Coordinates of C-alpha atoms and ligand atoms in Angstrom, one line a residue:
M1 CA -13.7 89.6 50.4
V2 CA -14.8 86.4 48.4
R3 CA -17.8 85.2 49.9
Q4 CA -18.6 81.1 49.2
A5 CA -21.9 79.2 49.1
P6 CA -22.5 77.4 52.0
P7 CA -22.8 73.9 51.1
S8 CA -26.7 73.0 50.9
V9 CA -26.4 70.4 53.2
V10 CA -25.7 72.9 56.4
T11 CA -28.4 75.4 55.5
S12 CA -31.5 72.9 55.5
W13 CA -32.9 74.1 58.8
L14 CA -32.2 77.9 57.3
R15 CA -33.9 77.5 54.7
Q16 CA -37.1 75.6 56.3
G17 CA -36.8 79.0 58.5
L18 CA -37.2 81.1 55.8
R19 CA -39.8 79.0 54.3
N20 CA -42.0 79.5 57.1
R21 CA -41.7 82.9 57.2
M22 CA -40.0 82.6 61.0
C23 CA -36.6 83.5 62.1
P24 CA -34.2 81.5 60.7
L25 CA -31.9 81.2 63.6
C26 CA -35.1 80.3 65.8
R27 CA -35.6 77.3 63.7
V28 CA -32.2 76.1 64.1
A29 CA -32.6 76.6 67.7
H30 CA -35.7 74.3 67.7
K31 CA -33.9 71.8 65.9
A32 CA -30.9 71.3 67.2
D33 CA -32.6 71.4 70.6
R34 CA -34.9 68.2 69.4
E35 CA -31.8 66.6 68.0
Y36 CA -30.0 66.3 71.0
I37 CA -32.7 66.0 73.9
W38 CA -33.5 62.6 71.5
H39 CA -29.6 62.2 71.4
F40 CA -29.8 62.3 75.3
Y41 CA -33.3 60.1 75.2
D42 CA -32.1 57.2 72.8
E43 CA -28.4 56.9 73.0
A44 CA -27.7 57.9 76.8
S45 CA -27.5 54.2 77.9
N46 CA -24.4 53.7 74.8
D47 CA -22.9 57.6 75.3
M48 CA -21.6 57.7 78.4
G49 CA -20.1 60.8 77.3
V50 CA -23.0 62.3 76.9
V51 CA -24.2 61.6 80.2
D52 CA -20.8 62.8 81.8
E53 CA -21.9 66.3 80.6
V54 CA -25.5 66.2 82.0
R55 CA -23.8 65.0 85.5
R56 CA -21.1 68.3 85.4
A57 CA -23.7 70.5 84.9
Y58 CA -25.9 68.9 87.7
G59 CA -28.8 68.5 85.3
F60 CA -29.8 70.4 82.2
C61 CA -31.6 73.8 82.7
A62 CA -35.4 73.9 82.8
E63 CA -36.3 74.3 79.6
H64 CA -34.3 71.2 78.6
M65 CA -35.4 69.5 81.5
E66 CA -38.6 70.1 80.5
M67 CA -38.5 68.7 77.0
L68 CA -36.9 65.5 78.0
R69 CA -40.1 65.1 80.9
R70 CA -42.6 65.9 77.6
I71 CA -40.9 62.9 76.3
D72 CA -41.0 60.4 78.2
V73 CA -44.2 61.3 80.8
E74 CA -46.3 62.8 78.6
D75 CA -45.9 61.3 75.5
M76 CA -44.5 58.2 75.9
K77 CA -47.2 57.8 79.0
T78 CA -44.2 56.2 81.0
T79 CA -41.6 57.5 83.8
L80 CA -39.0 54.5 83.4
S81 CA -36.5 55.9 80.7
I82 CA -36.5 59.4 82.8
S83 CA -35.7 57.7 85.8
V84 CA -33.0 55.6 84.3
L85 CA -31.5 58.5 82.8
L86 CA -32.0 60.3 86.0
A87 CA -30.2 57.5 88.2
D88 CA -27.6 57.7 85.7
T89 CA -27.1 61.3 85.8
F90 CA -27.6 61.3 90.0
A91 CA -25.0 58.4 90.3
G92 CA -22.5 60.8 89.0
I93 CA -23.8 64.0 90.9
V94 CA -23.6 62.3 94.4
E95 CA -19.8 61.5 93.7
Q96 CA -19.4 64.9 92.6
L97 CA -20.7 65.8 96.1
Q98 CA -18.7 63.5 97.6
S99 CA -15.6 65.2 96.8
L100 CA -17.0 68.6 97.3
G101 CA -15.5 69.9 100.2
P102 CA -16.9 72.8 102.2
G103 CA -14.1 75.4 101.1
S104 CA -14.5 74.2 97.5
R105 CA -16.3 76.4 95.0
F106 CA -19.4 74.7 93.4
A107 CA -19.3 75.2 89.8
P108 CA -21.5 73.4 87.5
A109 CA -20.9 73.2 83.9
R110 CA -23.3 75.2 81.3
C111 CA -26.2 72.8 80.4
P112 CA -25.1 71.5 77.7
A113 CA -28.1 71.3 75.5
C114 CA -28.1 75.0 75.8
A115 CA -24.2 75.1 75.0
N116 CA -24.9 72.7 71.7
R117 CA -28.0 75.3 70.5
E118 CA -25.3 77.8 70.8
D119 CA -22.7 76.5 69.0
H120 CA -25.1 75.3 66.1
L121 CA -26.4 79.2 66.2
R122 CA -23.0 80.5 66.0
R123 CA -22.1 78.1 62.9
N124 CA -25.8 78.7 61.2
A125 CA -25.8 82.6 61.9
D126 CA -21.9 82.8 59.4
Y127 CA -24.4 80.0 56.9
L128 CA -26.8 82.6 57.1
L129 CA -24.4 85.4 56.0
D130 CA -22.9 83.8 53.4
L131 CA -26.1 82.1 51.8
L132 CA -27.5 85.8 52.2
A133 CA -24.1 87.0 50.1
T134 CA -24.3 84.6 47.9
S135 CA -28.0 83.9 46.5
P136 CA -30.2 86.3 45.4
G137 CA -33.0 84.3 45.5
Y138 CA -33.0 83.5 49.2
R139 CA -31.8 87.2 49.9
E140 CA -34.8 87.8 48.4
E141 CA -36.9 85.9 50.7
F142 CA -35.1 87.3 53.7
E143 CA -35.8 91.1 52.5
A144 CA -39.6 89.9 52.7
S145 CA -39.3 88.1 55.6
P146 CA -40.2 89.2 59.3
G147 CA -37.0 89.5 60.3
L148 CA -34.5 87.8 63.1
C149 CA -35.9 88.1 66.4
F150 CA -33.8 90.5 68.4
P151 CA -31.8 87.8 70.0
H152 CA -30.6 86.5 66.7
F153 CA -30.5 89.7 65.2
E154 CA -27.9 90.5 67.8
L155 CA -25.9 87.2 66.9
A156 CA -26.0 87.9 63.4
W157 CA -24.9 91.6 63.8
E158 CA -22.2 90.5 66.2
Q159 CA -20.9 88.2 63.4
A160 CA -21.1 89.9 60.2
R161 CA -18.1 90.2 58.5
T162 CA -18.7 93.1 56.0
R163 CA -20.3 96.5 55.9
S164 CA -23.1 94.9 53.4
D165 CA -23.7 91.8 56.0
R166 CA -25.0 94.8 58.4
E167 CA -27.1 97.1 56.1
L168 CA -29.2 94.0 54.8
L169 CA -29.8 92.8 58.5
L170 CA -30.9 96.2 59.4
A171 CA -32.7 96.7 56.6
V172 CA -34.9 93.8 57.0
Q173 CA -35.1 94.5 60.4
R174 CA -35.9 98.3 60.1
D175 CA -38.8 96.9 57.9
A176 CA -40.1 94.3 59.7
S177 CA -40.0 96.4 62.7
R178 CA -41.9 99.4 61.2
S179 CA -44.6 96.8 59.5
L180 CA -45.7 95.2 62.8
L181 CA -45.4 99.0 64.5
G182 CA -48.0 100.2 61.7
E183 CA -50.6 96.5 62.5
L184 CA -50.3 96.9 66.1
R185 CA -51.9 100.3 65.7
E186 CA -54.2 99.5 63.1
H187 CA -55.4 96.5 65.8
V188 CA -55.2 99.1 68.7
R189 CA -57.0 101.4 66.4
K190 CA -59.5 98.9 65.7
H191 CA -60.6 98.5 69.2
D192 CA -62.2 102.1 69.2
D193 CA -65.9 102.2 69.5
K194 CA -65.8 104.7 66.5
Y195 CA -64.2 101.4 64.3
R196 CA -65.3 98.6 66.2
H197 CA -67.6 97.6 63.5
E198 CA -64.5 97.6 60.7
P199 CA -63.8 93.5 60.0
K200 CA -60.5 92.8 61.8
G201 CA -57.5 92.3 59.1
P202 CA -54.3 90.6 59.4
E203 CA -53.6 93.1 62.1
R204 CA -55.1 90.9 64.8
D205 CA -52.3 88.8 65.4
S206 CA -49.9 91.4 65.3
W207 CA -49.3 91.4 69.1
Q208 CA -48.4 87.8 68.8
R209 CA -45.8 88.3 66.2
A210 CA -44.5 91.4 67.9
I211 CA -43.9 89.0 71.1
F212 CA -42.1 86.5 68.6
L213 CA -39.5 89.3 67.1
T214 CA -38.9 90.5 70.6
T215 CA -37.8 86.9 72.3
G216 CA -37.8 84.6 69.8
W217 CA -40.0 82.2 67.8
P218 CA -42.3 79.6 69.7
P219 CA -41.1 75.9 68.6
P220 CA -43.6 74.2 66.3
K221 CA -47.1 72.8 67.8
Q222 CA -45.9 68.8 67.4
S223 CA -45.0 67.5 70.2
A224 CA -41.5 67.1 71.9
A225 CA -41.5 63.6 71.2
E226 CA -41.8 63.1 67.9
P227 CA -38.3 62.9 66.7
E228 CA -37.3 65.4 63.8
E229 CA -38.3 64.4 60.6
G230 CA -36.5 65.2 57.2
P231 CA -33.1 66.9 57.1
Ligands
LIG1 ZN1 -34.9 83.8 66.5
LIG2 ZN1 -30.1 74.2 78.4

């Protein structure tokens, strides 16, 4: 099987994730979310297609609605834009309810921001596997990384096209999990009265990294209200 290096323009989010020592697909998820919510916030008035999707979904899911709320209410300190956006959304919702009868099935579409995120993730899982298979530099960086969070490990595992893709994913995931286990045990050991005098080391936040590895890395600290900078 001939693997081609993905064009660098499509791997910038992944490379940022590797550089920041986090699951590179979590980085992709955060970037895709921000891009989508910002597009909705800024452009919904010119792009009724995006409003239509939200109408058919009867709003965003809780996570994406919260991102929208934070942009307007917390960061812009206004409630005007979110009210306009929700009014546009509800205009469609009211109409949809008009045509829903007691015998019809109520079937909201998926949250369009979630669908957008999944689409980005699927494509990027392929780019990641191609990047690792064709670039020894990034492969080394990945080998020394804290691994993929398990939901994204599952995705990459399912999308792996060769045995060596899976071997690499597995080796990295085993190393990452094993070394975390060592650190967690060390952290627990130092809580024992006998060892309490020992200085705490890098293992002190291992419990937090164990949460990241299981559920995914959190978005960067900066507020959701800052539009994405750079690539
Ligand atoms: Zn992840
Ligand atoms: Zn969502």
